[in-house]
């Protein structure tokens, strides 16, 4: 029955799945400025805003994207920050939006965006912002948040990287812990080929204002072609080995570890922390439906974790 409901939801269009979610009224014209491949399955899109000082959104929200010739809108999460959508002569004089879109021939808007870049750069599309999975959490007293744990599976990292980038821009921020589970293209994968990995590392190279306990954990669950990682003692795969301690201690402000298994109860218990830590922690979970359901259920059952402080979004 659960699988039947999941398949039924997956068959719905983006607009049908998100019909009960808040969204803005108006559409905004944007121009596709750049198309950058991350790997063979994901592209980054930079969308130039044609209207100045009129586009507002919250970190974690998505866009209804209307592309030429296709009636139904595609739904793609914003991976940039609200500040980047506003002119800043000192940082980014030309405001923009950013999307990371996975190749999906069965999704007409995504297929349109996966045309040869020279055929779509400069083209105009229209977008509308929506969604309630946002930072800061709208129903929680921000002053009570001491820690924030972000748990992502695959492209579920998209809304979380917008939130993390926004947090990094602030003068003060909570302690942050990231658990990121993903498959990698091959056993020879470079960090640049793992969606947003290098950006996450760069975010934490900024000196922290007060937190010294930030941490990034990678859970590399396999390769796209199914090749086994075959590492003894759960050693990280090469060349991601270079991301683990002690090599990066002089390069970033936080420890980064990489495991070759899924996010398990041990990892989650470590992220929950002590009773005092758990009571001041908000959890954000985004990934495949089954993974998200299991992790949310596990977290909400833990002592000292407020179930209302466990937030999630599922996209498929």
Short mmCIF file of C-alpha atoms in Angstrom, two decimals, residues 34 47 66 95 140 142 147 170 188-189 212 215 220 223 251 255 273 298:
data_model
loop_
_atom_site.label_atom_id
_atom_site.label_comp_id
_atom_site.label_asym_id
_atom_site.label_seq_id
_atom_site.Cartn_x
_atom_site.Cartn_y
_atom_site.Cartn_z
CA UNK A 34 24.97 30.04 -17.82
CA UNK A 47 19.19 32.65 -14.13
CA UNK A 66 7.64 27.64 -17.06
CA UNK A 95 21.14 39.64 -9.21
CA UNK A 140 10.08 27.89 16.14
CA UNK A 142 14.88 31.23 16.64
CA UNK A 147 22.16 23.56 16.92
CA UNK A 170 24.85 35.88 8.93
CA UNK A 188 37.64 7.69 -9.19
CA UNK A 189 35.22 10.50 -8.37
CA UNK A 212 33.64 25.20 17.20
CA UNK A 215 30.96 18.97 11.29
CA UNK A 220 29.03 7.43 0.00
CA UNK A 223 28.65 4.27 -7.59
CA UNK A 251 42.40 24.03 5.45
CA UNK A 255 36.23 18.05 10.48
CA UNK A 273 23.95 14.38 20.80
CA UNK A 298 13.61 7.71 14.11
#
